[in-house]
């Protein structure tokens, strides 16, 4: 039986299908028999293109418990749940550093005694995954019937998330099955979830339960992402910028995929959907759990949006209060603002130098 919550696992990113191993899962409650479980750093890859989101994530835990699991909200019913790439997260980690199958899906819906409906059941390596639909109370009842003791903040989170989306994914990590496969205790199982969504969506508030939140979010998108409409219009690079309204969330890296990185990602297991013209954006989140009360969305023009958790997933973008620029205003290429600043500085220095040089060459007035 899974009896006590220890820490939330980041769902940011595969559970919605957008956008490895040895990483923490991206959104939900991690539970174990005596609570002696802690998560490592959460890592998620989110890709969105033409209404289809690929979301890849995994989690590892520190401890030696016989049963570990989590429940996370979803914005849509997955089209597929597969094993994720074997080296993708490690390769992405290298790329952003400054220095350097067997799964079956049951698609027939099956009602349960709790009133919740089982939509899909999948086994990915040592993970037993169930996708369910229901009201908040139905999800909680299903969780109790299936060995999850969801209490306190986790219960409140699930009830509020259920108001925005009735779809959840529950997973149990079978440590005995993992050991029989030769996996180390607590080693992550990568998952790749594919869904149809109008926008990428990442529930982050579910992380804010007990400890500081540490997460890595990798986004693959058709265009550069940015932290505000104004920054996008003037072509300001978001790298090094904090996301407004999200203390501790920063854009740490952004670049188009180079041919080598594209090859390495697209040739990994079940990763052939990666596109060579994608932009890679790396976002870090390091903050006390008390600072997180929001979920994240990305608009079709690449702007990061935030909204209070429990907001319906697509409303994070669709109902955002923004001051969009007129349609006739062109979006300048990323880096334009920085280039313009550097050019301006050199122009000022050049004019100053010219003025000083001209003053020195000016002939002295004749003495009378």
mmCIF file of N, CA and C in Angstrom, residues 160-248:
data_model
loop_
_atom_site.group_PDB
_atom_site.id
_atom_site.type_symbol
_atom_site.label_atom_id
_atom_site.label_comp_id
_atom_site.label_asym_id
_atom_site.label_seq_id
_atom_site.Cartn_x
_atom_site.Cartn_y
_atom_site.Cartn_z
ATOM 1 N N UNK A 160 -8.578 20.825 -6.880
ATOM 2 C CA UNK A 160 -8.585 22.078 -7.645
ATOM 3 C C UNK A 160 -8.224 21.838 -9.104
ATOM 4 N N UNK A 161 -7.235 20.971 -9.356
ATOM 5 C CA UNK A 161 -6.877 20.662 -10.740
ATOM 6 C C UNK A 161 -8.036 19.991 -11.474
ATOM 7 N N UNK A 162 -8.813 19.195 -10.765
ATOM 8 C CA UNK A 162 -9.937 18.501 -11.401
ATOM 9 C C UNK A 162 -10.992 19.477 -11.903
ATOM 10 N N UNK A 163 -11.046 20.681 -11.344
ATOM 11 C CA UNK A 163 -11.984 21.685 -11.834
ATOM 12 C C UNK A 163 -11.566 22.211 -13.207
ATOM 13 N N UNK A 164 -10.262 22.156 -13.489
ATOM 14 C CA UNK A 164 -9.762 22.616 -14.784
ATOM 15 C C UNK A 164 -9.721 21.521 -15.824
ATOM 16 N N UNK A 165 -9.386 20.299 -15.404
ATOM 17 C CA UNK A 165 -9.328 19.168 -16.332
ATOM 18 C C UNK A 165 -9.663 17.896 -15.561
ATOM 19 N N UNK A 166 -10.562 17.064 -16.092
ATOM 20 C CA UNK A 166 -10.961 15.849 -15.385
ATOM 21 C C UNK A 166 -10.040 14.665 -15.652
ATOM 22 N N UNK A 167 -8.943 14.852 -16.379
ATOM 23 C CA UNK A 167 -8.081 13.751 -16.806
ATOM 24 C C UNK A 167 -6.806 13.727 -15.958
ATOM 25 N N UNK A 168 -6.477 12.546 -15.457
ATOM 26 C CA UNK A 168 -5.287 12.377 -14.635
ATOM 27 C C UNK A 168 -4.547 11.116 -15.064
ATOM 28 N N UNK A 169 -3.268 11.098 -14.735
ATOM 29 C CA UNK A 169 -2.466 9.902 -14.965
ATOM 30 C C UNK A 169 -1.873 9.453 -13.640
ATOM 31 N N UNK A 170 -2.058 8.184 -13.317
ATOM 32 C CA UNK A 170 -1.495 7.605 -12.101
ATOM 33 C C UNK A 170 -0.470 6.552 -12.493
ATOM 34 N N UNK A 171 0.629 6.501 -11.760
ATOM 35 C CA UNK A 171 1.685 5.538 -12.069
ATOM 36 C C UNK A 171 2.242 4.946 -10.788
ATOM 37 N N UNK A 172 2.560 3.670 -10.845
ATOM 38 C CA UNK A 172 3.221 2.997 -9.741
ATOM 39 C C UNK A 172 4.544 2.426 -10.236
ATOM 40 N N UNK A 173 5.581 2.706 -9.480
ATOM 41 C CA UNK A 173 6.916 2.221 -9.817
ATOM 42 C C UNK A 173 7.120 0.891 -9.104
ATOM 43 N N UNK A 174 7.248 -0.180 -9.876
ATOM 44 C CA UNK A 174 7.412 -1.524 -9.341
ATOM 45 C C UNK A 174 8.900 -1.794 -9.134
ATOM 46 N N UNK A 175 9.364 -1.611 -7.891
ATOM 47 C CA UNK A 175 10.802 -1.734 -7.640
ATOM 48 C C UNK A 175 11.295 -3.172 -7.839
ATOM 49 N N UNK A 176 10.453 -4.168 -7.531
ATOM 50 C CA UNK A 176 10.892 -5.552 -7.736
ATOM 51 C C UNK A 176 11.077 -5.842 -9.223
ATOM 52 N N UNK A 177 10.143 -5.309 -10.066
ATOM 53 C CA UNK A 177 10.285 -5.479 -11.510
ATOM 54 C C UNK A 177 11.525 -4.749 -12.016
ATOM 55 N N UNK A 178 11.813 -3.587 -11.441
ATOM 56 C CA UNK A 178 12.992 -2.829 -11.848
ATOM 57 C C UNK A 178 14.264 -3.607 -11.532
ATOM 58 N N UNK A 179 14.310 -4.208 -10.356
ATOM 59 C CA UNK A 179 15.502 -4.962 -9.972
ATOM 60 C C UNK A 179 15.702 -6.180 -10.860
ATOM 61 N N UNK A 180 14.598 -6.806 -11.261
ATOM 62 C CA UNK A 180 14.711 -7.970 -12.142
ATOM 63 C C UNK A 180 15.217 -7.582 -13.527
ATOM 64 N N UNK A 181 15.013 -6.301 -13.878
ATOM 65 C CA UNK A 181 15.520 -5.797 -15.154
ATOM 66 C C UNK A 181 16.940 -5.277 -15.032
ATOM 67 N N UNK A 182 17.492 -5.328 -13.829
ATOM 68 C CA UNK A 182 18.856 -4.848 -13.621
ATOM 69 C C UNK A 182 18.946 -3.357 -13.395
ATOM 70 N N UNK A 183 17.795 -2.698 -13.151
ATOM 71 C CA UNK A 183 17.813 -1.264 -12.894
ATOM 72 C C UNK A 183 18.161 -1.004 -11.440
ATOM 73 N N UNK A 184 18.853 0.112 -11.212
ATOM 74 C CA UNK A 184 19.223 0.491 -9.863
ATOM 75 C C UNK A 184 17.997 1.001 -9.118
ATOM 76 N N UNK A 185 18.011 0.879 -7.798
ATOM 77 C CA UNK A 185 16.911 1.378 -6.981
ATOM 78 C C UNK A 185 16.734 2.867 -7.186
ATOM 79 N N UNK A 186 15.512 3.271 -7.559
ATOM 80 C CA UNK A 186 15.232 4.690 -7.733
ATOM 81 C C UNK A 186 15.541 5.215 -9.113
ATOM 82 N N UNK A 187 16.028 4.364 -10.026
ATOM 83 C CA UNK A 187 16.384 4.842 -11.358
ATOM 84 C C UNK A 187 15.145 5.241 -12.133
ATOM 85 N N UNK A 188 15.249 6.310 -12.893
ATOM 86 C CA UNK A 188 14.097 6.838 -13.608
ATOM 87 C C UNK A 188 13.684 5.992 -14.793
ATOM 88 N N UNK A 189 12.397 5.997 -15.080
ATOM 89 C CA UNK A 189 11.837 5.340 -16.264
ATOM 90 C C UNK A 189 11.315 6.433 -17.189
ATOM 91 N N UNK A 190 11.927 6.661 -18.351
ATOM 92 C CA UNK A 190 11.482 7.745 -19.226
ATOM 93 C C UNK A 190 10.152 7.415 -19.901
ATOM 94 N N UNK A 191 9.249 8.400 -19.909
ATOM 95 C CA UNK A 191 7.948 8.260 -20.556
ATOM 96 C C UNK A 191 7.807 9.305 -21.647
ATOM 97 N N UNK A 192 7.173 8.920 -22.731
ATOM 98 C CA UNK A 192 6.860 9.848 -23.812
ATOM 99 C C UNK A 192 5.363 9.810 -24.046
ATOM 100 N N UNK A 193 4.702 10.944 -23.807
ATOM 101 C CA UNK A 193 3.252 11.038 -23.956
ATOM 102 C C UNK A 193 2.939 11.975 -25.122
ATOM 103 N N UNK A 194 2.083 11.541 -26.006
ATOM 104 C CA UNK A 194 1.674 12.334 -27.166
ATOM 105 C C UNK A 194 0.203 12.681 -27.033
ATOM 106 N N UNK A 195 -0.120 13.978 -27.158
ATOM 107 C CA UNK A 195 -1.503 14.428 -27.014
ATOM 108 C C UNK A 195 -1.791 15.542 -28.016
ATOM 109 N N UNK A 196 -3.062 15.760 -28.267
ATOM 110 C CA UNK A 196 -3.496 16.893 -29.082
ATOM 111 C C UNK A 196 -3.913 18.022 -28.152
ATOM 112 N N UNK A 197 -3.209 19.147 -28.226
ATOM 113 C CA UNK A 197 -3.517 20.307 -27.390
ATOM 114 C C UNK A 197 -3.393 21.578 -28.214
ATOM 115 N N UNK A 198 -4.166 22.592 -27.846
ATOM 116 C CA UNK A 198 -4.091 23.871 -28.553
ATOM 117 C C UNK A 198 -2.819 24.624 -28.198
ATOM 118 N N UNK A 199 -2.320 24.416 -26.994
ATOM 119 C CA UNK A 199 -1.095 25.068 -26.527
ATOM 120 C C UNK A 199 -0.382 24.121 -25.572
ATOM 121 N N UNK A 200 0.917 24.292 -25.430
ATOM 122 C CA UNK A 200 1.618 23.560 -24.371
ATOM 123 C C UNK A 200 1.137 24.034 -22.994
ATOM 124 N N UNK A 201 1.111 23.121 -22.039
ATOM 125 C CA UNK A 201 0.678 23.438 -20.677
ATOM 126 C C UNK A 201 1.514 22.640 -19.687
ATOM 127 N N UNK A 202 2.004 23.317 -18.649
ATOM 128 C CA UNK A 202 2.840 22.662 -17.638
ATOM 129 C C UNK A 202 2.312 23.008 -16.253
ATOM 130 N N UNK A 203 1.735 22.053 -15.517
ATOM 131 C CA UNK A 203 1.285 22.332 -14.156
ATOM 132 C C UNK A 203 2.470 22.339 -13.206
ATOM 133 N N UNK A 204 2.778 23.484 -12.648
ATOM 134 C CA UNK A 204 3.949 23.618 -11.788
ATOM 135 C C UNK A 204 3.599 23.672 -10.307
ATOM 136 N N UNK A 205 2.398 24.138 -9.975
ATOM 137 C CA UNK A 205 2.068 24.340 -8.580
ATOM 138 C C UNK A 205 2.068 23.036 -7.791
ATOM 139 N N UNK A 206 1.870 21.916 -8.483
ATOM 140 C CA UNK A 206 1.846 20.634 -7.786
ATOM 141 C C UNK A 206 3.195 20.296 -7.168
ATOM 142 N N UNK A 207 4.242 21.007 -7.570
ATOM 143 C CA UNK A 207 5.561 20.788 -6.981
ATOM 144 C C UNK A 207 5.681 21.418 -5.604
ATOM 145 N N UNK A 208 4.821 22.376 -5.329
ATOM 146 C CA UNK A 208 4.999 23.221 -4.148
ATOM 147 C C UNK A 208 4.337 22.606 -2.927
ATOM 148 N N UNK A 209 4.925 21.516 -2.429
ATOM 149 C CA UNK A 209 4.322 20.852 -1.289
ATOM 150 C C UNK A 209 5.184 20.924 -0.028
ATOM 151 N N UNK A 210 6.471 20.646 -0.119
ATOM 152 C CA UNK A 210 7.256 20.598 1.100
ATOM 153 C C UNK A 210 8.604 21.296 1.003
ATOM 154 N N UNK A 211 9.331 21.068 -0.059
ATOM 155 C CA UNK A 211 10.706 21.531 -0.130
ATOM 156 C C UNK A 211 10.890 22.556 -1.242
ATOM 157 N N UNK A 212 12.134 23.034 -1.363
ATOM 158 C CA UNK A 212 12.446 23.903 -2.487
ATOM 159 C C UNK A 212 12.216 23.146 -3.791
ATOM 160 N N UNK A 213 11.797 23.869 -4.799
ATOM 161 C CA UNK A 213 11.497 23.266 -6.101
ATOM 162 C C UNK A 213 12.680 23.484 -7.037
ATOM 163 N N UNK A 214 13.176 22.413 -7.634
ATOM 164 C CA UNK A 214 14.284 22.466 -8.582
ATOM 165 C C UNK A 214 13.881 21.687 -9.824
ATOM 166 N N UNK A 215 13.839 22.376 -10.962
ATOM 167 C CA UNK A 215 13.352 21.720 -12.178
ATOM 168 C C UNK A 215 14.055 22.266 -13.408
ATOM 169 N N UNK A 216 14.175 21.408 -14.412
ATOM 170 C CA UNK A 216 14.702 21.771 -15.727
ATOM 171 C C UNK A 216 13.608 21.518 -16.759
ATOM 172 N N UNK A 217 13.285 22.542 -17.555
ATOM 173 C CA UNK A 217 12.292 22.419 -18.607
ATOM 174 C C UNK A 217 12.955 22.690 -19.950
ATOM 175 N N UNK A 218 12.884 21.719 -20.847
ATOM 176 C CA UNK A 218 13.400 21.878 -22.207
ATOM 177 C C UNK A 218 12.204 21.986 -23.153
ATOM 178 N N UNK A 219 12.176 23.035 -23.971
ATOM 179 C CA UNK A 219 11.091 23.238 -24.926
ATOM 180 C C UNK A 219 11.640 23.148 -26.346
ATOM 181 N N UNK A 220 10.962 22.419 -27.202
ATOM 182 C CA UNK A 220 11.217 22.440 -28.638
ATOM 183 C C UNK A 220 10.020 23.111 -29.295
ATOM 184 N N UNK A 221 10.266 24.156 -30.067
ATOM 185 C CA UNK A 221 9.169 24.943 -30.626
ATOM 186 C C UNK A 221 9.496 25.392 -32.037
ATOM 187 N N UNK A 222 8.459 25.869 -32.748
ATOM 188 C CA UNK A 222 8.632 26.305 -34.130
ATOM 189 C C UNK A 222 9.343 27.645 -34.228
ATOM 190 N N UNK A 223 9.281 28.428 -33.154
ATOM 191 C CA UNK A 223 9.872 29.764 -33.158
ATOM 192 C C UNK A 223 10.522 30.022 -31.806
ATOM 193 N N UNK A 224 11.330 31.077 -31.709
ATOM 194 C CA UNK A 224 11.933 31.382 -30.411
ATOM 195 C C UNK A 224 10.856 31.694 -29.375
ATOM 196 N N UNK A 225 11.083 31.297 -28.134
ATOM 197 C CA UNK A 225 10.195 31.637 -27.040
ATOM 198 C C UNK A 225 10.693 32.912 -26.368
ATOM 199 N N UNK A 226 9.785 33.602 -25.669
ATOM 200 C CA UNK A 226 10.185 34.825 -24.990
ATOM 201 C C UNK A 226 9.364 35.003 -23.719
ATOM 202 N N UNK A 227 9.785 35.969 -22.905
ATOM 203 C CA UNK A 227 9.149 36.176 -21.611
ATOM 204 C C UNK A 227 8.048 37.221 -21.647
ATOM 205 N N UNK A 228 7.936 37.993 -22.741
ATOM 206 C CA UNK A 228 6.878 39.004 -22.840
ATOM 207 C C UNK A 228 6.671 39.385 -24.296
ATOM 208 N N UNK A 229 5.504 39.966 -24.589
ATOM 209 C CA UNK A 229 5.217 40.433 -25.946
ATOM 210 C C UNK A 229 6.197 41.511 -26.386
ATOM 211 N N UNK A 230 6.496 42.457 -25.491
ATOM 212 C CA UNK A 230 7.390 43.552 -25.853
ATOM 213 C C UNK A 230 8.765 43.024 -26.213
ATOM 214 N N UNK A 231 9.281 42.090 -25.394
ATOM 215 C CA UNK A 231 10.607 41.541 -25.673
ATOM 216 C C UNK A 231 10.632 40.841 -27.026
ATOM 217 N N UNK A 232 9.532 40.145 -27.367
ATOM 218 C CA UNK A 232 9.473 39.455 -28.650
ATOM 219 C C UNK A 232 9.435 40.438 -29.812
ATOM 220 N N UNK A 233 8.674 41.539 -29.658
ATOM 221 C CA UNK A 233 8.540 42.520 -30.736
ATOM 222 C C UNK A 233 9.869 43.186 -31.047
ATOM 223 N N UNK A 234 10.615 43.576 -30.004
ATOM 224 C CA UNK A 234 11.882 44.282 -30.231
ATOM 225 C C UNK A 234 13.035 43.332 -30.486
ATOM 226 N N UNK A 235 12.758 42.014 -30.411
ATOM 227 C CA UNK A 235 13.805 41.041 -30.694
ATOM 228 C C UNK A 235 14.792 40.864 -29.568
ATOM 229 N N UNK A 236 14.371 41.152 -28.325
ATOM 230 C CA UNK A 236 15.270 40.972 -27.187
ATOM 231 C C UNK A 236 15.446 39.491 -26.893
ATOM 232 N N UNK A 237 16.676 39.070 -26.646
ATOM 233 C CA UNK A 237 16.914 37.677 -26.295
ATOM 234 C C UNK A 237 16.417 37.417 -24.878
ATOM 235 N N UNK A 238 15.705 36.305 -24.658
ATOM 236 C CA UNK A 238 15.221 36.014 -23.311
ATOM 237 C C UNK A 238 16.271 35.377 -22.411
ATOM 238 N N UNK A 239 17.405 35.003 -22.977
ATOM 239 C CA UNK A 239 18.422 34.283 -22.208
ATOM 240 C C UNK A 239 18.906 35.145 -21.041
ATOM 241 N N UNK A 240 18.866 34.572 -19.856
ATOM 242 C CA UNK A 240 19.271 35.281 -18.656
ATOM 243 C C UNK A 240 18.151 36.057 -17.996
ATOM 244 N N UNK A 241 16.970 36.077 -18.627
ATOM 245 C CA UNK A 241 15.846 36.843 -18.098
ATOM 246 C C UNK A 241 14.956 35.976 -17.212
ATOM 247 N N UNK A 242 14.442 36.566 -16.145
ATOM 248 C CA UNK A 242 13.488 35.886 -15.285
ATOM 249 C C UNK A 242 12.085 36.049 -15.851
ATOM 250 N N UNK A 243 11.287 35.007 -15.777
ATOM 251 C CA UNK A 243 9.916 35.071 -16.268
ATOM 252 C C UNK A 243 9.095 35.944 -15.323
ATOM 253 N N UNK A 244 8.453 37.009 -15.815
ATOM 254 C CA UNK A 244 7.671 37.894 -14.939
ATOM 255 C C UNK A 244 6.622 37.126 -14.145
ATOM 256 N N UNK A 245 6.588 37.367 -12.844
ATOM 257 C CA UNK A 245 5.615 36.713 -11.987
ATOM 258 C C UNK A 245 6.024 35.340 -11.508
ATOM 259 N N UNK A 246 7.233 34.900 -11.853
ATOM 260 C CA UNK A 246 7.702 33.564 -11.460
ATOM 261 C C UNK A 246 9.106 33.669 -10.882
ATOM 262 N N UNK A 247 9.241 34.070 -9.630
ATOM 263 C CA UNK A 247 10.577 34.184 -9.016
ATOM 264 C C UNK A 247 11.328 32.864 -9.100
ATOM 265 N N UNK A 248 12.571 32.941 -9.529
ATOM 266 C CA UNK A 248 13.401 31.747 -9.630
ATOM 267 C C UNK A 248 13.293 31.005 -10.935
#
